[in-house]
Coordinates of C-alpha atoms in Angstrom, one line a residue:
M7 CA -33.5 -6.1 24.6
S8 CA -36.1 -8.1 22.3
E9 CA -34.8 -9.8 19.3
I10 CA -33.2 -8.2 16.3
S11 CA -32.3 -9.1 12.7
L12 CA -28.5 -9.7 12.3
K13 CA -27.5 -10.0 8.5
F14 CA -23.9 -10.8 6.6
E15 CA -23.9 -9.6 3.1
I16 CA -20.9 -10.2 0.8
N17 CA -20.7 -10.5 -3.2
K18 CA -24.9 -10.3 -3.2
K19 CA -24.9 -13.2 -0.9
R20 CA -26.7 -12.7 2.2
L21 CA -27.1 -14.6 5.6
G22 CA -29.7 -13.6 8.2
K23 CA -31.1 -14.4 11.7
K24 CA -32.9 -13.2 14.7
I25 CA -30.6 -12.7 17.6
D26 CA -31.1 -11.1 21.3
L27 CA -28.4 -8.4 21.4
K28 CA -26.6 -9.0 24.6
D29 CA -23.0 -9.4 24.9
Q30 CA -22.1 -9.4 21.0
S31 CA -19.8 -6.8 19.5
F32 CA -17.9 -5.9 16.3
I33 CA -14.2 -5.3 15.5
F34 CA -12.6 -3.7 12.3
T35 CA -9.0 -2.9 11.9
N36 CA -7.1 -0.3 9.6
K37 CA -4.1 -2.7 8.9
I38 CA -1.6 -0.7 10.4
G39 CA -2.4 -1.4 13.8
S40 CA -5.4 0.5 14.9
Y41 CA -9.0 -0.9 15.4
L42 CA -12.2 -0.3 16.5
Y43 CA -14.0 -2.3 19.2
L44 CA -17.8 -1.6 20.2
S45 CA -20.8 -3.4 21.2
L46 CA -23.1 -4.2 18.6
D47 CA -26.1 -2.5 20.8
G48 CA -24.1 0.7 21.5
I49 CA -23.7 0.0 25.3
I50 CA -19.9 0.0 26.5
R51 CA -19.2 -3.1 28.5
S52 CA -15.6 -3.0 28.9
R53 CA -12.8 -0.7 29.6
Y54 CA -11.3 -2.1 26.5
Q55 CA -13.8 -1.3 24.1
G56 CA -13.4 2.0 21.8
F57 CA -11.2 3.4 19.1
Y58 CA -7.3 2.6 19.4
Y59 CA -4.8 4.7 17.7
C60 CA -1.6 2.4 17.3
K61 CA 1.4 4.9 17.8
S62 CA 4.4 3.3 16.0
Y63 CA 8.0 3.9 16.3
E64 CA 11.1 2.4 14.6
K65 CA 10.7 -1.3 16.0
T66 CA 7.9 -1.0 18.6
W67 CA 4.3 0.3 18.9
E68 CA 1.7 1.1 21.4
L69 CA -2.0 1.2 21.5
I70 CA -3.9 4.3 22.8
K71 CA -7.4 4.5 23.2
T72 CA -9.1 7.7 22.2
I73 CA -13.1 7.3 21.7
E74 CA -14.9 5.4 24.3
N75 CA -18.2 5.6 22.2
I76 CA -20.5 7.2 20.1
Q77 CA -24.0 7.2 21.3
L78 CA -27.1 7.7 19.2
N79 CA -29.8 8.7 21.3
S80 CA -32.7 7.4 19.0
K81 CA -35.1 4.7 18.1
P82 CA -34.6 1.3 19.3
I83 CA -32.0 -0.8 17.1
T84 CA -34.0 -3.1 14.8
Q85 CA -31.3 -4.5 12.6
I86 CA -27.3 -5.1 12.4
I87 CA -26.0 -5.5 8.8
N88 CA -22.3 -6.5 8.7
K89 CA -21.0 -6.0 5.1
F90 CA -17.3 -6.6 6.3
Y91 CA -15.8 -3.4 5.0
L92 CA -18.7 -1.4 7.2
L93 CA -21.4 -2.2 9.9
E94 CA -24.8 -0.7 9.5
R95 CA -27.0 -0.5 12.5
K96 CA -30.3 0.2 11.6
R97 CA -33.1 2.3 13.8
S98 CA -36.4 2.1 11.9
N99 CA -35.7 4.6 9.0
I100 CA -32.4 5.6 10.4
T101 CA -28.8 4.4 9.6
E102 CA -25.8 4.5 11.4
S103 CA -22.5 3.4 9.9
F104 CA -18.9 2.6 10.9
F105 CA -16.2 2.6 8.8
L106 CA -12.4 2.0 9.3
P107 CA -10.4 3.1 6.2
H108 CA -7.3 0.8 5.7
N109 CA -4.0 2.4 6.4
F110 CA -5.5 5.4 7.9
N111 CA -5.7 6.2 11.6
T112 CA -9.6 7.7 11.3
L113 CA -12.8 6.4 12.2
V114 CA -15.7 7.3 9.9
Y115 CA -19.5 7.7 11.4
E116 CA -22.3 8.1 9.5
V117 CA -26.4 8.7 10.5
I118 CA -28.5 8.7 7.5
N119 CA -32.3 9.9 7.9
S120 CA -31.8 11.3 11.3
K121 CA -32.8 14.7 12.2
N122 CA -32.5 16.7 15.3
E123 CA -31.3 13.6 17.7
D124 CA -28.1 13.8 19.6
V125 CA -25.2 12.3 19.2
I126 CA -22.9 12.0 22.2
L127 CA -19.3 11.4 22.4
S128 CA -17.2 10.1 25.3
F129 CA -13.2 9.9 25.5
D130 CA -11.2 7.8 27.7
V131 CA -7.8 8.5 26.1
K132 CA -5.2 5.8 27.7
K133 CA -2.5 3.3 26.9
L134 CA -4.1 0.2 26.5
F135 CA -3.3 -1.3 30.0
D136 CA -3.0 2.2 31.8
N137 CA -5.8 2.1 34.1
R138 CA -4.8 5.3 36.2
N139 CA -7.1 7.8 36.9
Y140 CA -5.3 11.1 37.7
G141 CA -3.3 13.4 35.4
R142 CA -6.0 13.5 32.4
F143 CA -6.3 16.7 30.9
Y144 CA -8.7 17.7 28.1
N145 CA -8.8 20.6 26.1
V146 CA -11.8 21.1 23.5
Y147 CA -11.3 24.0 20.9
E148 CA -11.4 24.7 17.1
K149 CA -8.8 25.2 14.5
N150 CA -9.0 25.4 10.8
G151 CA -12.7 24.3 10.9
F152 CA -12.0 21.5 12.7
L153 CA -13.1 20.4 16.6
I154 CA -9.9 19.3 18.5
I155 CA -9.9 17.2 21.3
E156 CA -6.4 17.8 23.0
F157 CA -5.4 15.1 25.5
T158 CA -2.3 15.4 27.8
K159 CA -1.4 12.6 30.3
K160 CA 0.8 14.2 33.4
T161 CA 1.8 12.0 36.2
D162 CA 0.4 12.6 39.8
Q163 CA 1.9 11.9 42.7
S164 CA -1.3 9.7 44.2
E165 CA -0.2 6.9 41.5
D166 CA 3.3 7.8 40.3
Q167 CA 6.6 8.7 41.7
T168 CA 6.3 12.3 40.3
S169 CA 3.9 15.1 39.9
N170 CA 3.0 17.3 36.8
E171 CA 5.5 15.8 34.4
E172 CA 3.9 15.6 30.8
E173 CA 4.3 11.9 29.7
Y174 CA 2.3 12.4 26.3
K175 CA -0.2 14.4 24.2
L176 CA -2.6 13.0 21.7
F177 CA -4.9 15.0 19.6
T178 CA -8.2 14.0 18.1
V179 CA -9.7 15.7 15.1
I180 CA -13.3 15.7 14.4
N181 CA -14.5 16.8 10.9
T182 CA -18.3 17.3 10.9
N183 CA -21.6 18.8 9.1
M184 CA -23.2 18.4 12.5
S185 CA -24.0 21.2 15.1
Y186 CA -22.8 20.8 18.4
E187 CA -22.3 22.1 21.9
K188 CA -19.8 21.8 24.5
I189 CA -20.8 19.4 27.3
D190 CA -17.6 19.3 29.2
S191 CA -18.5 16.6 31.8
W192 CA -17.1 13.5 33.4
E193 CA -19.5 10.5 33.8
E194 CA -18.9 7.2 35.5
I195 CA -19.2 4.0 33.5
N196 CA -19.9 0.6 34.7
Y197 CA -18.2 -2.3 33.0
E198 CA -19.9 -5.3 33.3
I199 CA -17.8 -7.6 31.2
D200 CA -14.8 -6.6 33.2
R201 CA -16.6 -7.3 36.3
K202 CA -17.5 -10.4 35.0
R203 CA -13.9 -11.5 34.0
N204 CA -12.6 -10.7 37.6
S205 CA -10.7 -7.7 35.7
E206 CA -10.5 -4.5 37.8
P207 CA -11.2 -1.5 37.8
Y208 CA -15.1 -2.4 37.0
Q209 CA -15.9 1.5 36.8
K210 CA -14.1 4.6 35.4
Y211 CA -15.0 8.0 34.7
V212 CA -14.8 9.1 31.0
Y213 CA -14.9 12.3 29.6
K214 CA -17.7 13.7 27.5
P215 CA -16.6 17.0 25.6
L216 CA -19.5 17.4 23.3
K217 CA -23.0 16.6 22.2
L218 CA -23.9 17.0 18.5
K219 CA -27.5 17.2 17.0
T220 CA -28.4 15.8 13.8
N221 CA -29.5 17.1 10.6
K222 CA -31.1 14.5 8.2
N223 CA -27.6 13.1 6.8
N224 CA -24.7 13.6 8.9
F225 CA -21.0 12.6 9.2
L226 CA -18.1 12.6 11.6
I227 CA -14.5 11.8 10.4
I228 CA -12.6 11.2 13.5
T229 CA -8.6 11.1 13.2
S230 CA -6.3 10.5 16.2
S231 CA -2.3 11.3 16.0
S232 CA 0.6 12.4 17.9
N233 CA 0.8 15.2 15.5
L234 CA -2.0 17.6 15.2
K235 CA -1.0 18.7 11.5
K236 CA -0.7 15.3 10.3
A237 CA -4.4 14.6 11.8
M238 CA -5.8 17.3 10.0
S239 CA -4.1 16.5 6.8
E240 CA -5.7 13.2 7.0
S241 CA -9.1 14.3 7.9
I242 CA -9.3 16.3 4.8
L243 CA -8.1 13.8 2.6
I244 CA -10.4 11.3 4.1
K245 CA -13.4 13.7 3.5
K246 CA -12.4 14.1 0.1
N247 CA -12.0 10.8 -1.0
L248 CA -14.4 9.1 1.4
K249 CA -16.6 7.4 -1.2
S250 CA -13.7 6.1 -3.4
L251 CA -12.0 4.8 -0.3
K252 CA -15.2 3.1 0.8
S253 CA -15.3 1.7 -2.9
K254 CA -11.6 0.6 -3.0
Q255 CA -12.1 -1.2 0.4
K256 CA -15.4 -3.0 -0.6
N257 CA -13.8 -4.0 -3.9
Y258 CA -10.9 -5.4 -1.5
I259 CA -13.3 -7.2 1.1
N260 CA -15.1 -8.7 -2.2
N261 CA -12.0 -10.3 -3.9
L262 CA -10.6 -11.4 -0.6
L263 CA -13.8 -13.1 0.4
K264 CA -13.9 -15.7 -2.6
T265 CA -13.7 -19.3 -2.2
K266 CA -13.5 -22.4 -4.4
L267 CA -14.6 -24.4 -1.6
K268 CA -18.1 -25.9 -2.6
I269 CA -19.8 -25.6 1.0
K270 CA -23.6 -25.8 0.8
N271 CA -24.4 -25.1 4.2
K272 CA -24.9 -21.3 4.3
E273 CA -23.9 -20.8 8.1
I274 CA -20.7 -22.6 7.6
Y275 CA -20.2 -20.6 4.5
F276 CA -20.5 -17.3 6.1
A277 CA -18.5 -18.7 8.8
Y278 CA -15.6 -19.6 6.5
L279 CA -15.7 -16.3 5.1
S280 CA -15.8 -14.6 8.3
S281 CA -12.8 -16.2 9.1
I282 CA -11.0 -15.1 6.2
F283 CA -11.9 -11.6 7.2
N284 CA -10.9 -12.2 10.7
I285 CA -7.4 -13.3 10.1
D286 CA -6.9 -10.8 7.3
S287 CA -8.0 -8.0 9.4
L288 CA -5.2 -9.1 11.8
I289 CA -2.3 -8.7 9.3
M290 CA -0.8 -6.0 10.3
K291 CA 2.3 -3.7 8.6
I292 CA 3.4 -1.1 11.0
R293 CA 6.2 0.8 9.8
N294 CA 8.5 -1.9 8.6
N295 CA 7.0 -4.5 10.6
L296 CA 5.0 -7.2 9.2
G297 CA 3.3 -9.5 11.3
I298 CA -0.2 -10.9 12.7
Y299 CA -1.8 -9.7 16.0
A300 CA -2.2 -12.6 18.4
G301 CA -5.6 -11.2 19.3
I302 CA -7.7 -8.4 19.8
P303 CA -7.8 -6.4 22.3
W304 CA -5.1 -7.7 24.5
F305 CA -2.7 -9.5 22.4
T306 CA -1.9 -6.8 20.1
Q307 CA 1.8 -7.8 19.4
F308 CA 3.2 -10.5 17.0
W309 CA 3.5 -13.4 19.4
A310 CA 5.8 -16.2 18.0
R311 CA 3.7 -19.5 18.8
D312 CA 0.4 -18.2 17.7
E313 CA 1.6 -16.4 14.5
I314 CA 3.9 -19.4 13.3
I315 CA 0.6 -21.5 13.9
S316 CA -1.4 -19.6 12.1
T317 CA 0.6 -19.6 8.8
K318 CA -1.0 -22.2 7.1
A319 CA -4.3 -20.5 7.1
L320 CA -2.6 -17.8 5.1
M321 CA -1.2 -20.3 2.5
Y322 CA -5.0 -21.7 2.4
I323 CA -6.5 -18.3 1.6
N324 CA -4.0 -17.1 -1.2
K325 CA -1.3 -15.3 1.2
K326 CA 1.4 -17.6 0.5
E327 CA 4.0 -14.5 0.3
E328 CA 2.9 -13.2 3.7
A329 CA 3.2 -16.5 5.3
K330 CA 6.8 -17.1 3.7
K331 CA 7.9 -13.4 4.9
I332 CA 6.6 -14.3 8.7
L333 CA 8.1 -17.6 8.7
F334 CA 11.9 -16.6 7.1
N335 CA 11.7 -13.6 9.7
Y336 CA 11.6 -16.2 12.1
V337 CA 14.4 -18.3 10.7
D338 CA 16.7 -15.2 9.9
H339 CA 16.7 -13.8 13.8
I340 CA 16.8 -17.3 15.6
G341 CA 20.7 -17.0 15.9
H342 CA 22.6 -19.2 18.2
K343 CA 19.7 -20.2 20.7
D344 CA 17.3 -23.2 21.5
F345 CA 14.4 -21.1 21.8
L346 CA 12.4 -18.2 20.1
P347 CA 11.3 -15.2 22.2
N348 CA 7.1 -15.4 23.1
K349 CA 6.4 -12.2 21.1
R350 CA 7.6 -9.4 19.4
P351 CA 8.2 -6.3 20.4
N352 CA 9.1 -6.6 24.1
A353 CA 9.4 -10.3 24.6
T354 CA 9.1 -11.4 28.3
Y355 CA 9.5 -15.0 28.1
K356 CA 10.9 -17.7 26.1
S357 CA 8.9 -20.3 24.1
A358 CA 10.0 -23.6 23.8
D359 CA 7.8 -24.9 21.2
S360 CA 7.6 -22.1 18.7
I361 CA 11.0 -23.6 16.9
G362 CA 9.1 -26.9 16.4
W363 CA 6.1 -25.2 15.2
L364 CA 8.6 -23.3 12.6
F365 CA 9.7 -26.4 11.0
Y366 CA 6.1 -27.5 10.9
R367 CA 5.1 -24.8 9.1
I368 CA 7.9 -24.6 6.7
N369 CA 7.0 -28.3 5.7
D370 CA 3.4 -27.1 4.8
L371 CA 5.4 -24.2 2.9
T372 CA 7.2 -26.5 0.9
E373 CA 3.8 -27.9 -0.2
F374 CA 2.3 -24.8 -1.1
T375 CA 4.9 -23.0 -3.0
N376 CA 8.4 -23.7 -4.2
I377 CA 11.2 -22.4 -1.8
K378 CA 13.8 -24.8 -3.3
N379 CA 16.4 -21.6 -3.7
D380 CA 15.8 -20.8 -0.2
L381 CA 16.4 -24.5 1.4
V382 CA 20.1 -24.1 1.7
H383 CA 19.9 -21.0 4.0
I384 CA 16.9 -22.7 5.9
D385 CA 18.8 -26.1 6.2
N386 CA 21.8 -24.5 7.9
Q387 CA 19.6 -22.4 10.0
L388 CA 17.4 -25.4 11.3
R389 CA 20.3 -27.4 11.6
N390 CA 22.0 -25.1 14.1
I391 CA 18.6 -24.9 16.1
L392 CA 18.7 -28.6 16.5
K393 CA 22.2 -28.6 17.8
H394 CA 21.7 -25.9 20.2
I395 CA 18.4 -27.6 21.2
I396 CA 19.8 -31.3 21.6
T397 CA 22.9 -29.5 23.8
N398 CA 20.7 -27.4 26.0
R399 CA 17.8 -29.3 26.4
A400 CA 18.1 -32.9 26.0
I401 CA 17.6 -35.4 28.9
G402 CA 18.7 -38.7 27.7
D403 CA 16.4 -38.7 24.5
F404 CA 13.9 -36.4 25.9
I405 CA 13.5 -32.6 25.5
K406 CA 12.8 -30.6 28.1
N407 CA 11.0 -27.1 28.6
N408 CA 11.2 -24.7 31.7
E409 CA 8.4 -23.4 33.2
Y410 CA 6.0 -21.0 31.5
E411 CA 7.6 -22.1 28.1
T412 CA 4.7 -23.9 26.7
W413 CA 1.2 -22.8 25.4
M414 CA -0.1 -23.6 28.6
D415 CA 1.6 -20.6 30.3
S416 CA -0.7 -20.0 33.2
I417 CA 0.5 -22.9 34.5
T418 CA 4.4 -24.1 35.3
R419 CA 4.0 -27.2 33.3
E420 CA 8.4 -27.3 33.3
G421 CA 9.6 -30.9 32.3
I422 CA 9.1 -33.1 29.5
R423 CA 6.0 -32.7 27.8
I424 CA 4.1 -34.6 25.1
E425 CA 3.6 -31.8 22.9
I426 CA 7.3 -30.9 23.2
Q427 CA 8.4 -34.4 22.2
A428 CA 5.8 -34.7 19.2
L429 CA 7.3 -31.2 17.9
Q430 CA 11.1 -32.9 18.1
L431 CA 10.0 -35.6 16.4
F432 CA 8.6 -34.0 13.8
M433 CA 11.8 -31.8 13.5
Y434 CA 14.0 -35.0 13.1
N435 CA 11.4 -36.3 10.6
F436 CA 11.6 -33.1 8.6
M437 CA 15.6 -33.0 8.4
K438 CA 15.5 -37.0 7.6
K439 CA 13.7 -35.9 4.4
I440 CA 15.9 -33.1 3.4
H441 CA 19.0 -35.2 4.1
P442 CA 18.0 -38.8 3.2
K443 CA 21.6 -39.9 3.1
N444 CA 22.5 -38.7 6.8
K445 CA 21.1 -41.8 9.1
S446 CA 21.6 -39.4 12.4
Y447 CA 18.2 -37.8 11.9
E448 CA 16.4 -41.2 11.3
L449 CA 18.1 -42.7 14.3
L450 CA 17.3 -39.7 16.7
E451 CA 13.6 -39.7 15.6
N452 CA 13.6 -43.8 16.1
D453 CA 15.3 -43.4 19.7
L454 CA 12.9 -40.3 20.7
K455 CA 9.7 -42.2 19.1
L456 CA 10.5 -45.4 21.0
Q457 CA 11.0 -43.7 24.3
T458 CA 7.9 -41.5 24.1
N459 CA 6.0 -44.2 23.1
N460 CA 7.2 -46.4 26.0
K461 CA 7.0 -43.7 28.7
F462 CA 3.8 -41.6 27.5
W463 CA 1.7 -44.4 26.2
N464 CA -0.1 -46.6 28.9
G465 CA -2.3 -48.3 27.0
N466 CA -5.7 -46.4 27.8
Y467 CA -4.0 -42.7 26.7
I468 CA -1.0 -40.5 26.4
K469 CA 0.0 -38.6 29.3
D470 CA 0.5 -34.9 29.1
G471 CA 4.2 -35.4 30.7
L472 CA 6.6 -37.9 31.5
N473 CA 5.7 -37.7 35.1
D474 CA 2.4 -36.5 35.0
N475 CA -0.4 -38.8 34.2
T476 CA -3.1 -35.9 33.5
I477 CA -5.3 -36.2 30.6
R478 CA -5.2 -32.9 28.8
N479 CA -6.1 -31.5 25.4
N480 CA -2.5 -31.5 24.4
I481 CA -3.1 -35.3 23.0
F482 CA -5.1 -33.9 20.0
M483 CA -1.8 -31.7 19.4
A484 CA 0.2 -34.6 19.4
Y485 CA -1.3 -36.3 16.5
Y486 CA -1.9 -33.3 14.3
I487 CA 1.9 -32.8 14.7
Y488 CA 3.5 -36.3 14.6
P489 CA 0.7 -39.2 14.0
Y490 CA 3.4 -42.0 13.4
L491 CA 3.7 -41.8 17.5
L492 CA 1.2 -44.9 17.8
N493 CA -0.5 -47.2 15.4
Q494 CA -3.9 -46.5 14.4
E495 CA -5.7 -48.9 16.6
S496 CA -3.8 -47.1 19.6
W497 CA -4.7 -43.9 18.9
L498 CA -8.5 -44.9 18.6
I499 CA -8.4 -46.2 22.3
C500 CA -6.5 -43.3 23.1
F501 CA -9.0 -40.6 22.0
R502 CA -12.1 -42.8 22.9
N503 CA -10.7 -42.6 26.5
A504 CA -9.8 -38.9 26.5
L505 CA -13.1 -37.9 25.2
I506 CA -14.9 -39.5 27.9
K507 CA -12.8 -37.2 30.1
L508 CA -12.7 -34.1 28.1
W509 CA -15.7 -33.7 25.9
N510 CA -18.3 -31.0 26.7
D511 CA -21.3 -32.0 24.8
W512 CA -21.8 -28.2 23.6
G513 CA -19.0 -29.0 21.1
G514 CA -15.9 -28.7 23.0
I515 CA -12.9 -30.1 24.1
S516 CA -11.9 -29.3 28.0
S517 CA -8.3 -28.3 28.7
L518 CA -8.0 -30.7 31.6
D519 CA -9.9 -34.3 32.8
R520 CA -13.3 -33.0 34.0
T521 CA -12.9 -35.4 37.1
L522 CA -10.2 -33.7 38.8
P523 CA -10.4 -31.5 41.5
E524 CA -8.7 -28.7 40.2
F525 CA -10.9 -28.6 37.3
K526 CA -12.8 -25.6 36.7
D527 CA -16.1 -25.5 34.6
L528 CA -16.8 -21.8 34.1
Y529 CA -14.3 -19.2 32.9
T530 CA -12.8 -17.3 35.8
G531 CA -11.7 -14.5 33.6
E532 CA -8.3 -12.5 34.4
D533 CA -7.2 -14.7 37.5
G534 CA -6.5 -17.4 35.0
K535 CA -7.5 -20.2 37.3
S536 CA -9.9 -21.9 34.7
Y537 CA -7.5 -20.8 31.8
H538 CA -5.7 -24.0 31.2
N539 CA -7.6 -26.1 34.0
G540 CA -11.1 -26.6 32.5
D541 CA -11.4 -23.6 29.8
S542 CA -12.4 -25.1 26.2
W543 CA -10.0 -23.3 23.6
F544 CA -11.7 -22.8 20.2
Y545 CA -8.3 -23.4 18.4
L546 CA -7.8 -26.9 19.9
N547 CA -10.9 -27.9 19.2
N548 CA -10.8 -27.1 15.8
I549 CA -7.4 -29.0 15.6
A550 CA -9.3 -31.9 17.4
A551 CA -11.9 -31.9 14.7
I552 CA -9.1 -32.4 12.1
V553 CA -7.3 -35.2 14.0
L554 CA -10.8 -37.2 14.5
N555 CA -11.5 -36.7 10.8
R556 CA -8.2 -38.0 9.7
L557 CA -8.0 -40.9 12.4
H558 CA -11.7 -42.1 11.8
R559 CA -14.4 -40.0 10.1
K560 CA -17.1 -42.3 10.4
E561 CA -16.6 -43.2 14.1
F562 CA -16.3 -39.6 15.1
K563 CA -18.6 -38.0 12.9
I564 CA -20.9 -36.6 15.7
Y565 CA -17.9 -35.0 17.6
I566 CA -16.5 -33.6 14.5
Q567 CA -19.8 -32.1 13.6
K568 CA -20.5 -30.4 17.2
I569 CA -17.3 -29.1 17.4
L570 CA -18.0 -27.6 14.0
N571 CA -21.3 -26.1 14.7
A572 CA -19.7 -24.4 18.1
S573 CA -16.9 -22.8 16.0
V574 CA -19.6 -21.5 13.5
K575 CA -22.0 -20.3 16.1
D576 CA -19.1 -18.5 18.0
I577 CA -18.0 -16.9 15.0
L578 CA -21.4 -15.7 13.7
Y579 CA -23.7 -15.0 16.6
K580 CA -21.6 -14.6 19.8
G581 CA -18.5 -12.6 21.1
A582 CA -17.4 -10.3 18.2
I583 CA -19.5 -11.3 15.0
S584 CA -17.1 -12.5 12.1
H585 CA -14.4 -13.2 14.4
H586 CA -13.5 -16.2 16.4
S587 CA -13.2 -16.2 20.3
E588 CA -10.4 -17.8 22.6
V589 CA -11.9 -19.8 24.8
S590 CA -15.4 -20.9 26.2
S591 CA -16.5 -22.1 29.7
S592 CA -16.5 -25.6 29.7
K593 CA -19.8 -26.2 31.1
E594 CA -21.7 -24.3 28.5
Q595 CA -20.6 -22.5 25.4
D596 CA -20.0 -19.2 25.7
S597 CA -17.6 -16.6 24.3
N598 CA -14.5 -15.5 26.6
G599 CA -10.7 -14.2 26.5
C600 CA -9.7 -12.3 23.2
L601 CA -12.7 -12.3 21.2
S602 CA -10.8 -11.9 17.9
Q603 CA -8.0 -14.4 18.7
L604 CA -5.7 -15.8 15.5
W605 CA -5.1 -19.0 16.1
S606 CA -8.9 -20.0 16.8
T607 CA -9.8 -18.4 13.2
A608 CA -6.7 -19.8 11.4
L609 CA -7.4 -23.5 12.7
F610 CA -11.0 -22.8 11.9
I611 CA -9.7 -22.0 8.1
E612 CA -7.5 -25.3 8.3
L613 CA -10.7 -27.3 9.5
I614 CA -12.7 -26.4 6.6
N615 CA -10.4 -26.8 4.0
E616 CA -9.8 -30.5 5.8
L617 CA -13.5 -31.1 5.7
Y618 CA -14.4 -29.6 2.4
G619 CA -11.0 -30.5 0.1
N620 CA -7.7 -29.0 0.1
I621 CA -7.5 -26.0 -2.1
K622 CA -3.9 -24.8 -2.9

């Protein structure tokens, strides 16, 4: 495809650039768990793309895909305009728009100035990670002036232990002014992104129930629910109030995307606004559960580590109350443990470092807002946590973690790790500030600091583990958390030597020493071989830029600028536009993993505030 114009518009400000549409996509959420994830050029490249309905229960939820794609058979795309509250796709004089109203499970698709052209709907109703092919039944009919796509999932003995037992139903209600005809056909789709990620299956048959015919100004209001009456009522409400809903959402976005930061560079400015939009779109209230999705499409839960780390970004963008609620929720639900579950709901592993990050972000919260009245409660909980950590995880002065408990959870990494010691040191330091007359925390801090300095610092760099001499990107995290571990000159020596081993000249930090045999320079996808053995993580790249800026802005100026530029490029022009990706290959910059990754965008927000002035 030839180059097209990509534009960003907010508050009468615009940014435009010619890009070659290939793998870029866009993502919108409804703030109650559901989301839309489609390619900019309208071609489906992953089985994870589509419109996902969030079916909520009292304490949990699940994502169910409904619409696979909406395809307009018309002229070539000439322009994409991201207005943040909706996205427009131009085809000469024809305009398509995609709008996801907040707090509704509805997708609104409109086509302006199109006559007598085909709009093809395709469906692939399935739970997010369910790749079964059999037992999928669709029924298409009209009711009360609506088109209804009724889906029933049944078991099948070729894939299940039983046969013909109903698992669930889902209704998609279509409200439209277009004429239509039934197709009732199945088509095999090849998913090139999934093949690239080594994520099977690479092909799947999707259902095409309808072909609609445009007639100048056209709309499709598509509402999904497990309750047909509820879906029809919502569809009526959306149609009746569509203009005011758009206006309300536009005003919400315009107010959200205001900043006091003075950023002259237009691309950096729009990347920052995009990051505010990105993190806000991941904040979900699912029934009474307030939290932040860790990433779309795969991490649609509230992951403790990711969520806690990202709360400082909320403080920067005037969402201090949300940050406080999230942090206090973890404080209130720790109990008598030395760890946090890795996610909610349905935890599968323990997270050894989330408690340390909880201390760290509560300390940040004290700098942004007054929590004096809550300190007694927090203090009691944190003292109990420290007691349990020391009792259950201490080996001498050091703190151990079990396998798969650190953020590098694709590798075992059990033992005594640098970032765990840094977090423990910060916890002691924080408690020392709260209890200046209690010398026990100061003694604990001094002893662990001495031992960590002696055993991890070899005069050239900080080792990744007590018995692991590997150079990894965790050294940047160690400085970010506890810069007092080494003196300035030692830190300078450490980062000079580490950057020789970890630096990617496009502007990223490798997750592993590039000279080691297990290093993977290209993203290997779902098998995870490169994940923590080479891939460059945008959130840690942003942390590295923050750290280098704090340590010696002048010496590391080129590194800081290249990291900043790479993050801006990822946010604006690669992956999902206005969203920050999870990882890139080390060899060359690309957008991989989750295309909307919470802590990537949160740390970019921190980086921008670090570089352009801390506004509290």
